[in-house]
GROMACS .gro file of C-alpha atoms in nm:
model
  458
    1MET     CA    1  12.424  19.312   0.557
    2GLN     CA    2  12.540  19.186   0.220
    3TYR     CA    3  12.759  19.494   0.164
    4GLN     CA    4  12.959  19.685   0.424
    5SER     CA    5  12.876  20.026   0.273
    6GLN     CA    6  12.509  19.974   0.358
    7ALA     CA    7  12.609  20.072   0.712
    8VAL     CA    8  12.613  20.440   0.612
    9ALA     CA    9  12.233  20.422   0.630
   10LYS     CA   10  12.245  20.385   1.010
   11PRO     CA   11  12.329  20.750   1.101
   12TYR     CA   12  12.064  20.870   0.855
   13PHE     CA   13  11.801  20.651   1.023
   14ILE     CA   14  11.907  20.759   1.372
   15ALA     CA   15  11.891  21.127   1.275
   16ALA     CA   16  11.552  21.072   1.110
   17ILE     CA   17  11.400  20.925   1.428
   18GLY     CA   18  11.555  21.198   1.644
   19LEU     CA   19  11.409  21.472   1.424
   20PHE     CA   20  11.075  21.286   1.419
   21VAL     CA   21  11.062  21.316   1.798
   22GLY     CA   22  11.130  21.689   1.765
   23GLN     CA   23  10.850  21.723   1.510
   24ILE     CA   24  10.598  21.558   1.742
   25LEU     CA   25  10.705  21.772   2.041
   26PHE     CA   26  10.648  22.090   1.842
   27GLY     CA   27  10.318  21.949   1.719
   28LEU     CA   28  10.210  21.910   2.082
   29ILE     CA   29  10.320  22.268   2.155
   30MET     CA   30  10.108  22.390   1.863
   31GLY     CA   31   9.816  22.180   1.980
   32LEU     CA   32   9.822  22.355   2.318
   33GLN     CA   33   9.855  22.695   2.151
   34TYR     CA   34   9.530  22.624   1.967
   35VAL     CA   35   9.347  22.626   2.301
   36MET     CA   36   9.589  22.831   2.515
   37GLY     CA   37   9.692  23.110   2.283
   38ASP     CA   38   9.966  23.250   2.507
   39PHE     CA   39  10.133  22.914   2.581
   40LEU     CA   40  10.513  22.965   2.559
   41PHE     CA   41  10.460  23.313   2.411
   42PRO     CA   42  10.673  23.508   2.325
   43ALA     CA   43  10.951  23.244   2.347
   44ILE     CA   44  10.790  23.022   2.082
   45PRO     CA   45  10.513  23.201   1.888
   46PHE     CA   46  10.262  22.987   1.699
   47ASN     CA   47  10.405  23.076   1.356
   48VAL     CA   48  10.753  22.964   1.469
   49ALA     CA   49  10.623  22.639   1.621
   50ARG     CA   50  10.439  22.568   1.299
   51MET     CA   51  10.748  22.633   1.087
   52VAL     CA   52  10.959  22.404   1.303
   53HIS     CA   53  10.689  22.133   1.307
   54THR     CA   54  10.647  22.123   0.927
   55ASN     CA   55  11.015  22.174   0.843
   56LEU     CA   56  11.119  21.893   1.077
   57LEU     CA   57  10.865  21.668   0.904
   58ILE     CA   58  11.021  21.738   0.563
   59VAL     CA   59  11.381  21.710   0.683
   60TRP     CA   60  11.341  21.387   0.881
   61LEU     CA   61  11.160  21.221   0.590
   62LEU     CA   62  11.444  21.328   0.359
   63PHE     CA   63  11.693  21.173   0.601
   64GLY     CA   64  11.479  20.858   0.595
   65PHE     CA   65  11.465  20.847   0.214
   66MET     CA   66  11.840  20.901   0.185
   67GLY     CA   67  11.915  20.633   0.444
   68ALA     CA   68  11.679  20.394   0.267
   69ALA     CA   69  11.851  20.457  -0.066
   70TYR     CA   70  12.196  20.401   0.084
   71TYR     CA   71  12.074  20.069   0.228
   72ILE     CA   72  11.879  19.947  -0.076
   73ILE     CA   73  12.094  20.057  -0.371
   74PRO     CA   74  12.407  19.848  -0.290
   75GLU     CA   75  12.193  19.537  -0.244
   76GLU     CA   76  11.995  19.599  -0.561
   77SER     CA   77  12.307  19.692  -0.760
   78GLU     CA   78  12.506  19.401  -0.616
   79ARG     CA   79  12.807  19.619  -0.543
   80GLU     CA   80  12.940  19.848  -0.272
   81LEU     CA   81  12.828  20.209  -0.261
   82PHE     CA   82  13.032  20.433  -0.492
   83SER     CA   83  13.164  20.647  -0.202
   84PRO     CA   84  13.064  20.575   0.160
   85LYS     CA   85  13.288  20.861   0.278
   86LEU     CA   86  13.099  21.107   0.060
   87ALA     CA   87  12.770  20.977   0.203
   88LEU     CA   88  12.888  21.034   0.562
   89LEU     CA   89  13.022  21.380   0.476
   90MET     CA   90  12.686  21.481   0.329
   91PHE     CA   91  12.512  21.343   0.637
   92TRP     CA   92  12.699  21.577   0.869
   93ILE     CA   93  12.659  21.877   0.637
   94PHE     CA   94  12.284  21.817   0.609
   95LEU     CA   95  12.242  21.758   0.983
   96VAL     CA   96  12.437  22.068   1.087
   97ALA     CA   97  12.264  22.288   0.827
   98GLY     CA   98  11.922  22.161   0.938
   99ALA     CA   99  12.002  22.212   1.306
  100LEU     CA  100  12.130  22.567   1.247
  101THR     CA  101  11.815  22.649   1.050
  102ILE     CA  102  11.588  22.530   1.333
  103VAL     CA  103  11.795  22.723   1.588
  104GLY     CA  104  11.762  23.029   1.364
  105TYR     CA  105  11.381  22.992   1.358
  106LEU     CA  106  11.371  22.968   1.737
  107LEU     CA  107  11.621  23.240   1.832
  108VAL     CA  108  11.594  23.504   1.558
  109PRO     CA  109  11.276  23.689   1.448
  110TYR     CA  110  11.185  23.561   1.103
  111ALA     CA  111  11.214  23.903   0.935
  112ALA     CA  112  11.561  23.950   1.086
  113LEU     CA  113  11.658  23.596   0.981
  114ALA     CA  114  11.550  23.676   0.624
  115LYS     CA  115  11.767  23.987   0.620
  116MET     CA  116  12.067  23.802   0.771
  117THR     CA  117  12.047  23.524   0.510
  118PHE     CA  118  12.034  23.746   0.198
  119ASN     CA  119  11.664  23.711   0.127
  120ASP     CA  120  11.669  24.068  -0.013
  121LEU     CA  121  11.919  23.951  -0.273
  122TRP     CA  122  11.713  23.647  -0.380
  123PRO     CA  123  11.368  23.637  -0.214
  124THR     CA  124  11.269  23.277  -0.146
  125MET     CA  125  11.145  23.286   0.215
  126GLY     CA  126  10.803  23.335   0.371
  127ARG     CA  127  10.614  23.057   0.192
  128GLU     CA  128  10.458  22.762   0.372
  129PHE     CA  129  10.684  22.454   0.386
  130LEU     CA  130  10.954  22.649   0.197
  131GLU     CA  131  11.043  22.891   0.477
  132GLN     CA  132  11.408  22.784   0.474
  133PRO     CA  133  11.666  23.064   0.436
  134LEU     CA  134  11.850  23.091   0.105
  135PRO     CA  135  12.177  22.934   0.238
  136THR     CA  136  11.979  22.634   0.367
  137LYS     CA  137  11.803  22.589   0.033
  138LEU     CA  138  12.137  22.606  -0.149
  139GLY     CA  139  12.282  22.358   0.100
  140ILE     CA  140  11.992  22.120   0.035
  141VAL     CA  141  12.063  22.140  -0.339
  142VAL     CA  142  12.433  22.061  -0.286
  143VAL     CA  143  12.358  21.769  -0.052
  144ALA     CA  144  12.094  21.635  -0.292
  145LEU     CA  145  12.326  21.656  -0.595
  146VAL     CA  146  12.612  21.479  -0.418
  147PHE     CA  147  12.371  21.216  -0.284
  148LEU     CA  148  12.224  21.158  -0.630
  149PHE     CA  149  12.572  21.140  -0.784
  150ASN     CA  150  12.668  20.876  -0.528
  151ILE     CA  151  12.373  20.646  -0.580
  152THR     CA  152  12.352  20.704  -0.956
  153MET     CA  153  12.717  20.601  -1.000
  154THR     CA  154  12.650  20.294  -0.787
  155ILE     CA  155  12.357  20.192  -1.008
  156LEU     CA  156  12.541  20.266  -1.334
  157LYS     CA  157  12.833  20.045  -1.231
  158GLY     CA  158  12.613  19.760  -1.105
  159ARG     CA  159  12.297  19.562  -1.169
  160LYS     CA  160  11.990  19.759  -1.276
  161THR     CA  161  11.657  19.656  -1.127
  162SER     CA  162  11.308  19.803  -1.146
  163ILE     CA  163  11.320  19.891  -0.777
  164SER     CA  164  11.649  20.079  -0.800
  165LEU     CA  165  11.545  20.264  -1.117
  166VAL     CA  166  11.204  20.365  -0.980
  167LEU     CA  167  11.370  20.478  -0.657
  168LEU     CA  168  11.629  20.674  -0.856
  169MET     CA  169  11.359  20.838  -1.069
  170GLY     CA  170  11.170  20.941  -0.755
  171LEU     CA  171  11.482  21.083  -0.590
  172TRP     CA  172  11.588  21.275  -0.902
  173GLY     CA  173  11.233  21.408  -0.933
  174LEU     CA  174  11.246  21.519  -0.570
  175ALA     CA  175  11.562  21.720  -0.642
  176VAL     CA  176  11.437  21.869  -0.969
  177PHE     CA  177  11.102  21.986  -0.834
  178PHE     CA  178  11.270  22.140  -0.529
  179LEU     CA  179  11.428  22.391  -0.768
  180PHE     CA  180  11.085  22.561  -0.799
  181SER     CA  181  11.130  22.673  -0.438
  182PHE     CA  182  11.381  22.927  -0.572
  183TYR     CA  183  11.120  23.080  -0.805
  184ASN     CA  184  10.918  23.343  -0.622
  185PRO     CA  185  10.736  23.573  -0.866
  186SER     CA  186  10.574  23.891  -0.736
  187ASN     CA  187  10.242  23.794  -0.896
  188LEU     CA  188  10.056  23.601  -0.622
  189VAL     CA  189   9.872  23.373  -0.867
  190LEU     CA  190  10.197  23.274  -1.039
  191ASP     CA  191  10.361  23.230  -0.701
  192LYS     CA  192  10.097  22.985  -0.577
  193PHE     CA  193  10.079  22.817  -0.920
  194PHE     CA  194  10.448  22.721  -0.920
  195TRP     CA  195  10.471  22.674  -0.542
  196TRP     CA  196  10.263  22.362  -0.589
  197TRP     CA  197  10.521  22.231  -0.839
  198THR     CA  198  10.735  22.161  -0.536
  199VAL     CA  199  10.477  22.086  -0.268
  200HIS     CA  200  10.225  21.880  -0.467
  201LEU     CA  201  10.462  21.713  -0.713
  202TRP     CA  202  10.664  21.597  -0.416
  203VAL     CA  203  10.395  21.441  -0.201
  204GLU     CA  204  10.151  21.338  -0.475
  205GLY     CA  205  10.410  21.261  -0.741
  206VAL     CA  206  10.775  21.168  -0.704
  207TRP     CA  207  10.756  21.080  -0.333
  208GLU     CA  208  10.502  20.813  -0.425
  209LEU     CA  209  10.762  20.654  -0.653
  210ILE     CA  210  10.999  20.641  -0.355
  211LEU     CA  211  10.718  20.494  -0.143
  212GLY     CA  212  10.646  20.224  -0.403
  213ALA     CA  213  11.013  20.129  -0.438
  214LEU     CA  214  11.074  20.105  -0.062
  215LEU     CA  215  10.760  19.898  -0.008
  216ALA     CA  216  10.846  19.665  -0.298
  217PHE     CA  217  11.199  19.609  -0.162
  218VAL     CA  218  11.080  19.519   0.188
  219LEU     CA  219  10.804  19.291   0.054
  220ILE     CA  220  11.054  19.100  -0.161
  221LYS     CA  221  11.272  19.046   0.146
  222VAL     CA  222  11.002  18.945   0.395
  223THR     CA  223  10.779  18.738   0.164
  224GLY     CA  224  11.016  18.570  -0.083
  225VAL     CA  225  10.766  18.631  -0.365
  226ASP     CA  226  10.926  18.634  -0.711
  227ARG     CA  227  11.075  18.970  -0.800
  228GLU     CA  228  10.900  18.966  -1.140
  229ILE     CA  229  10.555  18.958  -0.977
  230ILE     CA  230  10.633  19.245  -0.741
  231GLU     CA  231  10.789  19.452  -1.020
  232LYS     CA  232  10.474  19.418  -1.236
  233TRP     CA  233  10.271  19.556  -0.948
  234LEU     CA  234  10.523  19.836  -0.901
  235TYR     CA  235  10.495  19.939  -1.267
  236LEU     CA  236  10.116  19.955  -1.246
  237ILE     CA  237  10.124  20.158  -0.924
  238ILE     CA  238  10.373  20.417  -1.047
  239ALA     CA  239  10.192  20.451  -1.380
  240MET     CA  240   9.864  20.531  -1.203
  241THR     CA  241  10.050  20.758  -0.961
  242LEU     CA  242  10.192  20.974  -1.240
  243ILE     CA  243   9.877  20.971  -1.453
  244THR     CA  244   9.654  21.089  -1.168
  245GLY     CA  245   9.900  21.288  -0.959
  246ILE     CA  246  10.047  21.525  -1.217
  247VAL     CA  247   9.719  21.661  -1.356
  248GLY     CA  248   9.558  21.612  -1.014
  249MET     CA  249   9.766  21.910  -0.906
  250GLY     CA  250   9.473  22.108  -1.044
  251HIS     CA  251   9.280  22.057  -0.718
  252HIS     CA  252   9.512  22.323  -0.571
  253TYR     CA  253   9.428  22.565  -0.854
  254PHE     CA  254   9.054  22.595  -0.786
  255TRP     CA  255   9.052  22.933  -0.608
  256ILE     CA  256   9.382  23.109  -0.677
  257GLY     CA  257   9.293  23.296  -0.997
  258THR     CA  258   9.365  23.025  -1.255
  259PRO     CA  259   9.130  22.944  -1.548
  260GLU     CA  260   8.804  22.768  -1.467
  261TYR     CA  261   8.898  22.451  -1.656
  262TRP     CA  262   9.126  22.360  -1.365
  263GLN     CA  263   8.814  22.291  -1.160
  264TRP     CA  264   8.727  22.011  -1.403
  265PHE     CA  265   9.081  21.878  -1.449
  266GLY     CA  266   9.154  21.899  -1.078
  267SER     CA  267   8.828  21.732  -0.976
  268VAL     CA  268   8.840  21.446  -1.229
  269PHE     CA  269   9.205  21.350  -1.190
  270SER     CA  270   9.201  21.401  -0.813
  271ALA     CA  271   8.905  21.167  -0.790
  272LEU     CA  272   9.128  20.902  -0.952
  273GLU     CA  273   9.420  20.957  -0.712
  274PRO     CA  274   9.295  20.700  -0.455
  275ILE     CA  275   9.341  20.426  -0.718
  276PRO     CA  276   9.721  20.384  -0.687
  277PHE     CA  277   9.690  20.384  -0.307
  278PHE     CA  278   9.419  20.118  -0.321
  279MET     CA  279   9.644  19.920  -0.555
  280MET     CA  280   9.924  19.957  -0.301
  281THR     CA  281   9.703  19.810  -0.028
  282VAL     CA  282   9.601  19.514  -0.246
  283PHE     CA  283   9.964  19.474  -0.350
  284ALA     CA  284  10.094  19.455   0.008
  285PHE     CA  285   9.833  19.206   0.130
  286ASN     CA  286   9.855  18.997  -0.188
  287MET     CA  287  10.232  18.961  -0.156
  288VAL     CA  288  10.213  18.867   0.213
  289ASN     CA  289   9.941  18.609   0.142
  290ARG     CA  290  10.156  18.456  -0.134
  291ARG     CA  291  10.472  18.454   0.075
  292ARG     CA  292  10.715  18.168   0.032
  293ARG     CA  293  10.893  18.217   0.362
  294GLU     CA  294  10.812  18.310   0.719
  295HIS     CA  295  11.050  18.596   0.780
  296PRO     CA  296  11.138  18.639   1.149
  297ASN     CA  297  11.088  19.017   1.132
  298LYS     CA  298  10.712  19.023   1.197
  299ALA     CA  299  10.724  19.390   1.296
  300ALA     CA  300  10.857  19.502   0.956
  301THR     CA  301  10.583  19.299   0.784
  302LEU     CA  302  10.321  19.468   1.001
  303TRP     CA  303  10.458  19.813   0.913
  304ALA     CA  304  10.453  19.722   0.541
  305LEU     CA  305  10.088  19.611   0.556
  306GLY     CA  306  10.000  19.919   0.762
  307THR     CA  307  10.160  20.145   0.501
  308GLY     CA  308   9.927  20.015   0.232
  309VAL     CA  309   9.611  20.048   0.442
  310MET     CA  310   9.686  20.386   0.601
  311SER     CA  311   9.813  20.547   0.281
  312PHE     CA  312   9.488  20.447   0.110
  313LEU     CA  313   9.279  20.585   0.397
  314GLY     CA  314   9.481  20.905   0.439
  315ALA     CA  315   9.591  21.004   0.091
  316GLY     CA  316   9.306  20.824  -0.084
  317VAL     CA  317   8.982  20.837   0.115
  318TRP     CA  318   9.045  21.156   0.315
  319GLY     CA  319   9.191  21.322   0.008
  320PHE     CA  320   8.883  21.236  -0.198
  321LEU     CA  321   8.648  21.364   0.075
  322HIS     CA  322   8.725  21.727  -0.007
  323THR     CA  323   8.895  21.722  -0.345
  324LEU     CA  324   8.598  21.786  -0.574
  325ALA     CA  325   8.562  22.156  -0.655
  326PRO     CA  326   8.197  22.195  -0.538
  327VAL     CA  327   8.292  22.043  -0.199
  328ASN     CA  328   8.629  22.214  -0.175
  329PHE     CA  329   8.454  22.549  -0.220
  330TYR     CA  330   8.327  22.509   0.139
  331THR     CA  331   8.604  22.302   0.298
  332HIS     CA  332   8.912  22.477   0.159
  333GLY     CA  333   9.154  22.580   0.434
  334THR     CA  334   8.952  22.426   0.719
  335GLN     CA  335   9.046  22.159   0.971
  336ILE     CA  336   8.933  21.900   0.714
  337THR     CA  337   9.248  21.988   0.521
  338ALA     CA  338   9.452  21.941   0.839
  339ALA     CA  339   9.286  21.602   0.902
  340HIS     CA  340   9.378  21.484   0.552
  341GLY     CA  341   9.734  21.615   0.587
  342HIS     CA  342   9.801  21.434   0.916
  343ILE     CA  343   9.675  21.089   0.815
  344ALA     CA  344   9.810  21.112   0.459
  345PHE     CA  345  10.165  21.200   0.564
  346TYR     CA  346  10.162  20.936   0.836
  347GLY     CA  347  10.013  20.662   0.620
  348ALA     CA  348  10.216  20.721   0.305
  349TYR     CA  349  10.557  20.844   0.418
  350VAL     CA  350  10.607  20.815   0.792
  351MET     CA  351  10.504  20.451   0.791
  352VAL     CA  352  10.715  20.350   0.492
  353VAL     CA  353  11.026  20.508   0.646
  354LEU     CA  354  10.954  20.327   0.974
  355THR     CA  355  10.906  20.009   0.767
  356ILE     CA  356  11.250  20.025   0.608
  357ILE     CA  357  11.410  20.123   0.941
  358SER     CA  358  11.234  19.832   1.111
  359TYR     CA  359  11.368  19.592   0.847
  360ALA     CA  360  11.716  19.736   0.795
  361MET     CA  361  11.833  19.828   1.147
  362PRO     CA  362  11.840  19.466   1.277
  363MET     CA  363  12.024  19.363   0.958
  364MET     CA  364  12.286  19.633   1.016
  365ARG     CA  365  12.329  19.496   1.369
  366GLY     CA  366  12.402  19.144   1.242
  367ARG     CA  367  12.066  18.973   1.278
  368ALA     CA  368  11.761  18.907   1.063
  369ALA     CA  369  11.522  19.045   1.324
  370ASN     CA  370  11.513  19.184   1.675
  371SER     CA  371  11.416  18.962   1.967
  372GLU     CA  372  11.060  18.853   2.032
  373LYS     CA  373  11.033  19.098   2.324
  374SER     CA  374  11.162  19.381   2.109
  375GLN     CA  375  10.917  19.305   1.828
  376VAL     CA  376  10.621  19.286   2.066
  377LEU     CA  377  10.713  19.632   2.194
  378GLU     CA  378  10.751  19.759   1.838
  379MET     CA  379  10.410  19.621   1.744
  380TRP     CA  380  10.262  19.802   2.044
  381SER     CA  381  10.423  20.119   1.910
  382PHE     CA  382  10.266  20.050   1.569
  383TRP     CA  383   9.918  20.021   1.712
  384LEU     CA  384   9.951  20.317   1.950
  385MET     CA  385  10.076  20.551   1.676
  386THR     CA  386   9.833  20.424   1.413
  387ILE     CA  387   9.521  20.428   1.631
  388SER     CA  388   9.610  20.770   1.773
  389ILE     CA  389   9.661  20.920   1.425
  390VAL     CA  390   9.321  20.778   1.325
  391PHE     CA  391   9.159  20.952   1.623
  392ILE     CA  392   9.351  21.274   1.557
  393THR     CA  393   9.211  21.260   1.203
  394LEU     CA  394   8.856  21.190   1.322
  395PHE     CA  395   8.867  21.475   1.575
  396LEU     CA  396   9.003  21.719   1.316
  397THR     CA  397   8.745  21.600   1.063
  398ALA     CA  398   8.464  21.663   1.313
  399ALA     CA  399   8.616  22.004   1.393
  400GLY     CA  400   8.636  22.081   1.022
  401ILE     CA  401   8.275  21.985   0.950
  402LEU     CA  402   8.154  22.199   1.238
  403GLN     CA  403   8.384  22.482   1.126
  404VAL     CA  404   8.239  22.472   0.773
  405TRP     CA  405   7.887  22.489   0.915
  406LEU     CA  406   7.957  22.770   1.164
  407GLN     CA  407   8.170  22.985   0.934
  408ARG     CA  408   8.048  22.925   0.582
  409VAL     CA  409   7.707  22.758   0.560
  410SER     CA  410   7.482  22.865   0.849
  411THR     CA  411   7.235  23.150   0.811
  412ALA     CA  412   7.433  23.354   1.068
  413PRO     CA  413   7.801  23.274   0.996
  414LEU     CA  414   8.048  23.327   1.281
  415GLY     CA  415   8.385  23.492   1.251
  416PHE     CA  416   8.696  23.277   1.241
  417MET     CA  417   8.795  23.311   1.607
  418ALA     CA  418   8.436  23.272   1.730
  419ALA     CA  419   8.407  22.947   1.533
  420GLN     CA  420   8.742  22.830   1.674
  421GLU     CA  421   8.609  22.871   2.027
  422GLN     CA  422   8.310  22.655   1.943
  423ILE     CA  423   8.527  22.366   1.824
  424SER     CA  424   8.798  22.387   2.093
  425LEU     CA  425   8.681  22.059   2.254
  426PHE     CA  426   8.807  21.873   1.946
  427TYR     CA  427   9.146  22.043   1.984
  428TRP     CA  428   9.174  21.922   2.343
  429MET     CA  429   9.092  21.567   2.229
  430ARG     CA  430   9.349  21.600   1.950
  431GLU     CA  431   9.610  21.704   2.208
  432PHE     CA  432   9.541  21.399   2.424
  433THR     CA  433   9.573  21.162   2.128
  434GLY     CA  434   9.895  21.342   2.032
  435LEU     CA  435  10.039  21.239   2.370
  436VAL     CA  436   9.939  20.879   2.295
  437PHE     CA  437  10.120  20.909   1.962
  438LEU     CA  438  10.434  21.033   2.138
  439THR     CA  439  10.410  20.733   2.372
  440GLY     CA  440  10.398  20.501   2.071
  441LEU     CA  441  10.700  20.671   1.913
  442THR     CA  442  10.889  20.638   2.242
  443LEU     CA  443  10.814  20.264   2.249
  444TYR     CA  444  10.938  20.236   1.889
  445ILE     CA  445  11.273  20.382   1.993
  446ILE     CA  446  11.294  20.173   2.312
  447SER     CA  447  11.224  19.853   2.116
  448PHE     CA  448  11.565  19.873   1.950
  449PHE     CA  449  11.735  19.860   2.290
  450VAL     CA  450  11.542  19.561   2.426
  451GLY     CA  451  11.752  19.250   2.460
  452GLY     CA  452  11.658  18.886   2.428
  453LYS     CA  453  11.727  18.601   2.189
  454SER     CA  454  11.731  18.726   1.832
  455LYS     CA  455  11.740  18.553   1.495
  456GLU     CA  456  12.089  18.572   1.350
  457VAL     CA  457  12.150  18.620   0.981
  458ALA     CA  458  12.206  18.285   0.813
   0.00000   0.00000   0.00000
């Protein structure tokens, strides 16, 4: 490490990976509940497993983003972090609050939890991805504000770079758009309209700025390509991200009671959303091909290249498959949506967090890269997780196409549960590939404990 305060990123990364394991375990529980409806009932009902699965995804990615910022900002700003103690304090507050929330989901009926946490006073619960109790939401706001204060002060007192400013803009946007989770109008159309101002403008807006900044930082480090070249690419990518992503939110407004013009706006701008992800893929491969050094951390380079490819496939190609209004009319809310969600989150955000962890953790342990044995194991984990998520996506896509036909297109449409029975084979195959994914994640964790001769920092 160039700066001692970068070490505060380590607990954030460790917590992120631990919560990632929890997310996958609850995903496997849900997968079995798809085909064995009474599995673990009533201890863990499906709605609770789903809440835990999705909430853990959000929380562990936030831990990853925060850890990445604490590692990157001192190096980019060429100065120590404004307050490492404040960063560690917020880590423990966030971790304890998140753990208590998950325990609350598992041990207390959701309606009772809402009453216990003052939801009657300020109703914010009960909405997908934003199920967190009011105290947890307020805690997230406090942690986010202190975190942003810490890194903003670091940047203001140090060198300003495109990477640090884009990262800061993405993180501030993340905090600002989370405030819409506190707005819960009684009108269902308004509720869904503004709900997407958090959910969409996170994953198809400001999170993409964070993704671009993290990828650019790692590529500078592992390739040695001139910063000016990488920054030009970064500007182009974030410009296309914001141009397409903000108005592209209209693809969520097709069928919720909004004006018809959203079908045109949503379709046209959503059709352009694959462009920044394709640019990201070209960017990653172009920088690696133009590299001026052979960095010893081959695993981090592989994760960086994989991020570009998989984000384009998941967020770009699979997003485009069902984003046009005439197609979405039939596919909306089917397993095609689930297929897109799985590969898009993995390709765009899971992989970039694993990229920065793969690069930064060896550095924080005093070496440029882990041993050859460790990296081989990590590359195995890359391929196991990536190939399994591709097959999960293909199985869910096949299930979704069959679901559309059986439920919505055929001359004798089946009911929802009858159609689910017909596609259960795909759910079993999805469960098997989920176990392969867990195996890959386990290898990723083990790789950091494998010994051998490692490259020391010069």
